[in-house]
Short mmCIF file of C-alpha atoms in Angstrom, two decimals:
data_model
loop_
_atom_site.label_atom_id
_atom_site.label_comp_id
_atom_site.label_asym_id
_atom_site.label_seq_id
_atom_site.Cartn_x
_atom_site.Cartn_y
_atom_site.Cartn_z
CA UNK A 1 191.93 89.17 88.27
CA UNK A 2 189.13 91.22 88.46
CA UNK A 3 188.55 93.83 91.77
CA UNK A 4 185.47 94.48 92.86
CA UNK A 5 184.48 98.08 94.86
CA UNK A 6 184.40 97.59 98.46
CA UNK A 7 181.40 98.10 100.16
CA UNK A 8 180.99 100.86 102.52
CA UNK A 9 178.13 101.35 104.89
CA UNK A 10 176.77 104.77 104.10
CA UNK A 11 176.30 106.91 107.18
CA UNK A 12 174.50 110.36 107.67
CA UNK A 13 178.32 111.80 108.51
CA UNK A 14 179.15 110.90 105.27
CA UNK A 15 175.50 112.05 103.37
CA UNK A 16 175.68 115.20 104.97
CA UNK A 17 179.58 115.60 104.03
CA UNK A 18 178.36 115.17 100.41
CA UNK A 19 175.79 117.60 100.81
CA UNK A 20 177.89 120.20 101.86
CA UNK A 21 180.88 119.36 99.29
CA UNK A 22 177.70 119.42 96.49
CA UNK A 23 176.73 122.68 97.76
CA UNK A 24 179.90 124.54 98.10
CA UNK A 25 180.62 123.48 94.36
CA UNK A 26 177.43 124.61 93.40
CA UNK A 27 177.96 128.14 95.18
CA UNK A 28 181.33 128.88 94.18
CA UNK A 29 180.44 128.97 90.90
CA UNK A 30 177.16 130.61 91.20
CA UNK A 31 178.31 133.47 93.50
CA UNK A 32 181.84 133.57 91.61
CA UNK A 33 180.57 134.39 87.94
CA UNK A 34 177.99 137.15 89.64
CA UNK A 35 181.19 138.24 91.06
CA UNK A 36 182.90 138.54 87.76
CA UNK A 37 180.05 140.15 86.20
CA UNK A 38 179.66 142.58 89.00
CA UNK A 39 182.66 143.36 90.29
CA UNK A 40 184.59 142.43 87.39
CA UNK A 41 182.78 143.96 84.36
CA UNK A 42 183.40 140.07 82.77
CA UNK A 43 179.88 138.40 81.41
CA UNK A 44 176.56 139.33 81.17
CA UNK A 45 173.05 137.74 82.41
CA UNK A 46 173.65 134.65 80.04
CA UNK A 47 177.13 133.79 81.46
CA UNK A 48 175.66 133.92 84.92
CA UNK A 49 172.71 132.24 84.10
CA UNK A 50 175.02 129.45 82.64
CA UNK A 51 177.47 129.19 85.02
CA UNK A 52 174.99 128.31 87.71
CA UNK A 53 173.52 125.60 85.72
CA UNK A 54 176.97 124.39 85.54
CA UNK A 55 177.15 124.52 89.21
CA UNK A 56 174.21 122.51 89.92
CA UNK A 57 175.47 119.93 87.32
CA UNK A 58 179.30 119.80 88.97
CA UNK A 59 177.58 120.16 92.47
CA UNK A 60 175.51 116.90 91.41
CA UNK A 61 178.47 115.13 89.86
CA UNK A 62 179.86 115.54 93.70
CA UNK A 63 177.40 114.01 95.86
CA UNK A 64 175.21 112.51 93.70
CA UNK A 65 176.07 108.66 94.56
CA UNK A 66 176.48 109.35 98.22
CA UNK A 67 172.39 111.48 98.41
CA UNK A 68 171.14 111.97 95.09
CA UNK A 69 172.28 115.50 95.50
CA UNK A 70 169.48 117.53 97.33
CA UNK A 71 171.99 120.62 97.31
CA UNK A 72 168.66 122.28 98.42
CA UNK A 73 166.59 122.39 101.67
CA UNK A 74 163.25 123.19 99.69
CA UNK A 75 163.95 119.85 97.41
CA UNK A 76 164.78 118.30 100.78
CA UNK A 77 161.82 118.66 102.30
CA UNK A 78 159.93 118.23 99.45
CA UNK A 79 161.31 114.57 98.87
CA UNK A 80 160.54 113.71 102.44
CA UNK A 81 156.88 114.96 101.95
CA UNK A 82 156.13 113.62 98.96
CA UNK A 83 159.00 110.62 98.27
CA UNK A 84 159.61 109.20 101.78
CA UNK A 85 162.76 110.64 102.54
CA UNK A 86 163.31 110.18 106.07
CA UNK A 87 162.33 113.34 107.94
CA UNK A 88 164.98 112.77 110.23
CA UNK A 89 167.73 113.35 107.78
CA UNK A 90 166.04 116.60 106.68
CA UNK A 91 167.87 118.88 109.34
CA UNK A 92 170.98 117.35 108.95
CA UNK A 93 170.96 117.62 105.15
CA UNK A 94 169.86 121.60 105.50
CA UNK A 95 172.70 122.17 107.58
CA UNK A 96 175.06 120.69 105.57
CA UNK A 97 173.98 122.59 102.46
CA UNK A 98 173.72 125.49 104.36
CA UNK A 99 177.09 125.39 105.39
CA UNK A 100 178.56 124.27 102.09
CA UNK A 101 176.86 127.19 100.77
CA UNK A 102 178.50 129.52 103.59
CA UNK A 103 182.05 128.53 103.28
CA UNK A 104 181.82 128.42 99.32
CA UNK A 105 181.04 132.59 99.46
CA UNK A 106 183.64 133.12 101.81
CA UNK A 107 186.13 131.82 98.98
CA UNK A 108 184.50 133.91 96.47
CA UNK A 109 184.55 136.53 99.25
CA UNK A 110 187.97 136.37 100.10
CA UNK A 111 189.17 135.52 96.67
CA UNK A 112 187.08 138.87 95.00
CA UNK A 113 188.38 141.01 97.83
CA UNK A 114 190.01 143.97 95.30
CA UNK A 115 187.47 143.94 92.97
CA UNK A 116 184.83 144.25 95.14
CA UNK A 117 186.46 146.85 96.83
CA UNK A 118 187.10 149.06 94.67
CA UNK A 119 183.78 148.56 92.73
CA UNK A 120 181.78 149.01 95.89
CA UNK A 121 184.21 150.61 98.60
CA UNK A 122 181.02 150.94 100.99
CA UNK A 123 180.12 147.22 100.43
CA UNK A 124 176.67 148.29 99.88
CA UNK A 125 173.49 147.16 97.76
CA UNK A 126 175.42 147.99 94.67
CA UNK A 127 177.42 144.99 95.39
CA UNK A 128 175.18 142.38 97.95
CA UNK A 129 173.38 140.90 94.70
CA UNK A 130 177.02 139.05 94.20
CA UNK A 131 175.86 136.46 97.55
CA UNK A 132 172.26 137.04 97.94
CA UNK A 133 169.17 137.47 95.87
CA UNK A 134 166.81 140.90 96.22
CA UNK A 135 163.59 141.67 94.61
CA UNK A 136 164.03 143.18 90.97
CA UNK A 137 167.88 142.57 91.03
CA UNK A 138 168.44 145.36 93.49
CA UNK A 139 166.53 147.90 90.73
CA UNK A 140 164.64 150.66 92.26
CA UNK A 141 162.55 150.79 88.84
CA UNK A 142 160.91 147.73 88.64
CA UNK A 143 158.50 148.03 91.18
CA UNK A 144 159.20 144.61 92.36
CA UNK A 145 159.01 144.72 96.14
CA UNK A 146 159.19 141.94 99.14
CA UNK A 147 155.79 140.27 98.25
CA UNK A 148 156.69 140.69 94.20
CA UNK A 149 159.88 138.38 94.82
CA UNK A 150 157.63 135.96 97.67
CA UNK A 151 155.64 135.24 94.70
CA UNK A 152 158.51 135.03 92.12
CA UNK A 153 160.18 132.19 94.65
CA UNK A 154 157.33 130.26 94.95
CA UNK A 155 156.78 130.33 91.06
CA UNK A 156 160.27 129.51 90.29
CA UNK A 157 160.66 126.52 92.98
CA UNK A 158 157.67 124.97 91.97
CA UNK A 159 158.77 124.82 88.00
CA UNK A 160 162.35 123.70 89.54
CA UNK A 161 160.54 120.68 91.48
CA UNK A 162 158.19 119.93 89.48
CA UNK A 163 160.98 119.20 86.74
CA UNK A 164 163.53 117.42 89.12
CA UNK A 165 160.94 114.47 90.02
CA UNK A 166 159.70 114.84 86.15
CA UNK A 167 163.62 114.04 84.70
CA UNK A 168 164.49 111.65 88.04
CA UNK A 169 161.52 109.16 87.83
CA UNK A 170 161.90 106.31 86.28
CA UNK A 171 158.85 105.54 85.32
CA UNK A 172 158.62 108.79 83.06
CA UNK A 173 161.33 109.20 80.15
CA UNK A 174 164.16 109.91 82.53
CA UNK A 175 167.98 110.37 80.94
CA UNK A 176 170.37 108.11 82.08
CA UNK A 177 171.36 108.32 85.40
CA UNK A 178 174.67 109.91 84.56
CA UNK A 179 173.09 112.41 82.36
CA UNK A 180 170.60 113.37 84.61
CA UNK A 181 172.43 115.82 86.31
CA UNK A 182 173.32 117.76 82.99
CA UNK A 183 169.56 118.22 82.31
CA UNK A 184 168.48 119.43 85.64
CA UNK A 185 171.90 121.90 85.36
CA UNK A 186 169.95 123.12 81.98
CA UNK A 187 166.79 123.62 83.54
CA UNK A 188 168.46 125.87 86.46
CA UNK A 189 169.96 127.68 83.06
CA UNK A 190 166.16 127.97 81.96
CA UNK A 191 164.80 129.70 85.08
CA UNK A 192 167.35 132.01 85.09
CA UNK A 193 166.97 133.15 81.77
CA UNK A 194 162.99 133.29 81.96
CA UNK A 195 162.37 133.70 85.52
CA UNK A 196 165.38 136.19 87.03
CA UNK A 197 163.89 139.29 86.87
CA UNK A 198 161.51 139.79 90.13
CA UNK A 199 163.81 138.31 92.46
CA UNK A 200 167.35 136.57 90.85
CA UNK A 201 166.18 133.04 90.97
CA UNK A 202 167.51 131.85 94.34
CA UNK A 203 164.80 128.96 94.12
CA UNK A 204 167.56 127.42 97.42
CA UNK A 205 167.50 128.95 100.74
CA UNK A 206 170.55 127.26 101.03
CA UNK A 207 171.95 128.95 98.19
CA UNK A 208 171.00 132.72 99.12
CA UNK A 209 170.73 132.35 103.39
CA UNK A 210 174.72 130.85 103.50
CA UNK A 211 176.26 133.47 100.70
CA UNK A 212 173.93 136.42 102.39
CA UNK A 213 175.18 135.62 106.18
CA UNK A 214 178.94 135.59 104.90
CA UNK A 215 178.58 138.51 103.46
CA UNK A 216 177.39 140.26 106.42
CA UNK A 217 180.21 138.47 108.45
CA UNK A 218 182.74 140.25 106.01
CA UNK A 219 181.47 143.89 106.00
CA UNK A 220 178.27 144.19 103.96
CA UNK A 221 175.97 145.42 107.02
CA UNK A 222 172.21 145.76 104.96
CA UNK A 223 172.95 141.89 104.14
CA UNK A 224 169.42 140.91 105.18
CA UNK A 225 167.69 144.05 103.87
CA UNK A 226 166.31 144.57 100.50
CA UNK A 227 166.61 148.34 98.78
CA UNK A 228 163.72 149.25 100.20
CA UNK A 229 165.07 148.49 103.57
CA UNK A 230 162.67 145.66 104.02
CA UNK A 231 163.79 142.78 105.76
CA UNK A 232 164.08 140.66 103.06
CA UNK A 233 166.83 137.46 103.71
CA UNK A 234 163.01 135.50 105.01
CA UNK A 235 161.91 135.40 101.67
CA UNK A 236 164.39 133.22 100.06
CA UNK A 237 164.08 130.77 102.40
CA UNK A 238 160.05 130.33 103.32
CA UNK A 239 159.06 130.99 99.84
CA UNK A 240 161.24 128.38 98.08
CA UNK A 241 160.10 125.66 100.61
CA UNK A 242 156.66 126.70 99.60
CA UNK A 243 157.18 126.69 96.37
CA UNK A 244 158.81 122.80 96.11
CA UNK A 245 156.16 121.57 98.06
CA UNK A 246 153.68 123.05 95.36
CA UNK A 247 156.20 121.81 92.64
CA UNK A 248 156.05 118.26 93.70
CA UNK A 249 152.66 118.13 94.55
CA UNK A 250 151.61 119.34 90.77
CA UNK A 251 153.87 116.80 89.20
CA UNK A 252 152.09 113.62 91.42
CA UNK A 253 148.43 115.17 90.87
CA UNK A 254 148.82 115.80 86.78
CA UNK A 255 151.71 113.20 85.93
CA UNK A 256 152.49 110.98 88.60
CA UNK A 257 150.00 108.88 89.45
CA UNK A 258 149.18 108.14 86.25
CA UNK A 259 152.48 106.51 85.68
CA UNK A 260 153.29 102.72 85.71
CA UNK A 261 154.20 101.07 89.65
CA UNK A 262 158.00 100.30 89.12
CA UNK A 263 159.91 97.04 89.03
CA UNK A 264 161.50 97.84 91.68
CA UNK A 265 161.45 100.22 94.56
CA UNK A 266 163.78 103.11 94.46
CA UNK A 267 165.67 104.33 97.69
CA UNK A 268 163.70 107.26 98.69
CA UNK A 269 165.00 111.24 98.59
CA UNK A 270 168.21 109.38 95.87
CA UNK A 271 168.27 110.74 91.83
CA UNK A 272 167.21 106.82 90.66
CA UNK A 273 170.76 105.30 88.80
CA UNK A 274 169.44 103.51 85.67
CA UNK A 275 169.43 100.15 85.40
CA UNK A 276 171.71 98.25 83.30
CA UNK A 277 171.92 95.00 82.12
#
């Protein structure tokens, strides 16, 4: 005899749960490969530009049928501006991925503990880039300052958002919903192979705010200055929200509403699952 799936009543305990089990997948990959690379002398810019499009693709994997796996507060707040997620969820969720992100570097942290010691004894700026983002990579040649990587963020979030509603919406030529996750993990890859130079591609506070606080729990004491010794650990945060919001509304002014009304509505702030017959 055929079972069918129980039905559970989805709560916010359990969404936000999701979130931060989505996020801490997502960040112990990302943070763990710069680790390797850094610390390590293991990889190069391509492996760590792969394995955190592999994070975002596991991290989705993990919450994706509870949220639609935000695993961002800048895509957060962007779906309740433009998609009717409930604002009152949007705290919640940021604290969950914040947190996910938080513990997730304290197990690359902890687990990293030699190597990062004896690469970077002082826990310095040599070393910070393995949790947190900085403009030009840390580089003192670049030129890239504080307002060089605002700008970068805000460029990089936008392209991000704009191609998260592009491959989720039905009404365009989305992938299946299983695959969906996959193709926004390749488009992470993307921006970090085009766009990491100014500023690492944190395009998440989540993702650079969680990592750069445990770091600065666990010895590295310039955690929230650049190498400039600007205060820098605002800029991953403001500018990404900024840059989602700019991201979303592009894709609704030059794609969107130009698109057929759906069938059917889809639950708002959720990755749509594809129909089936």
């Amino acid at each position: 005899m055929a079972t069918t799936e129980a039905v559970k009543a989805k709560t916010l305990l359990g969404e936000c749960s999701a979130e931060l089990a989505g996020t801490f997948v997502l960040i112990l990959f990302g943070c763990g490969v710069v680790a390797q690379v850094v610390a390590g002398g293991i990889g190069d810019h391509d492996s760590i530009s792969w394995a955190w499009g592999l994070g975002v693709t596991l991290g989705i994997y993990v919450a994706g049928r509870m949220t639609g796996a935000h695993l961002n507060p800048a895509v957060t707040i962007a779906l309740a501006a433009f998609r009717g997620f409930s604002w009152r969820k949007v705290l919640p969720y940021s604290v969950a991925q914040f947190l996910g992100a938080f513990l997730a570097a304290l197990v690359v942290r902890w687990n990293y503990t030699e190597a990062l010691n004896k690469f970077d004894p002082g826990l310095t700026i040599k070393s910070q880039g393995v949790f947190s983002t900085l403009p030009g990579n840390g580089s003192l040649d670049l030129g890239v300052g504080m307002w060089g990587g605002f700008r970068d963020q805000i460029i990089g979030t936008a392209i991000l958002m704009l191609l998260i509603l592009a491959i989720t919406d039905l009404r365009n030529t989305a992938p299946a919903a299983n695959l969906a996750p996959f193709i926004v993990g390749l488009v992470v890859v993307g921006i970090g192979m085009a766009w990491g130079t100014n500023a690492g591609y944190a395009i998440n506070p989540a993702r650079d705010f969680g990592p750069r606080l445990a770091s600065f729990l666990t010895g590295y004491g310039g955690a929230f200055k650049d190498q400039f010794g600007d205060v820098y650990f605002w800029v991953p945060i403001v500018a990404p929200i900024i840059g989602a919001l700019v991201g979303a509304f592009l894709y609704d002014l030059l794609v969107g509403r130009y698109l057929p009304i759906p069938d059917e509505e889809e639950e708002p702030g959720r990755i749509p699952e594809e129909k089936t017959a």
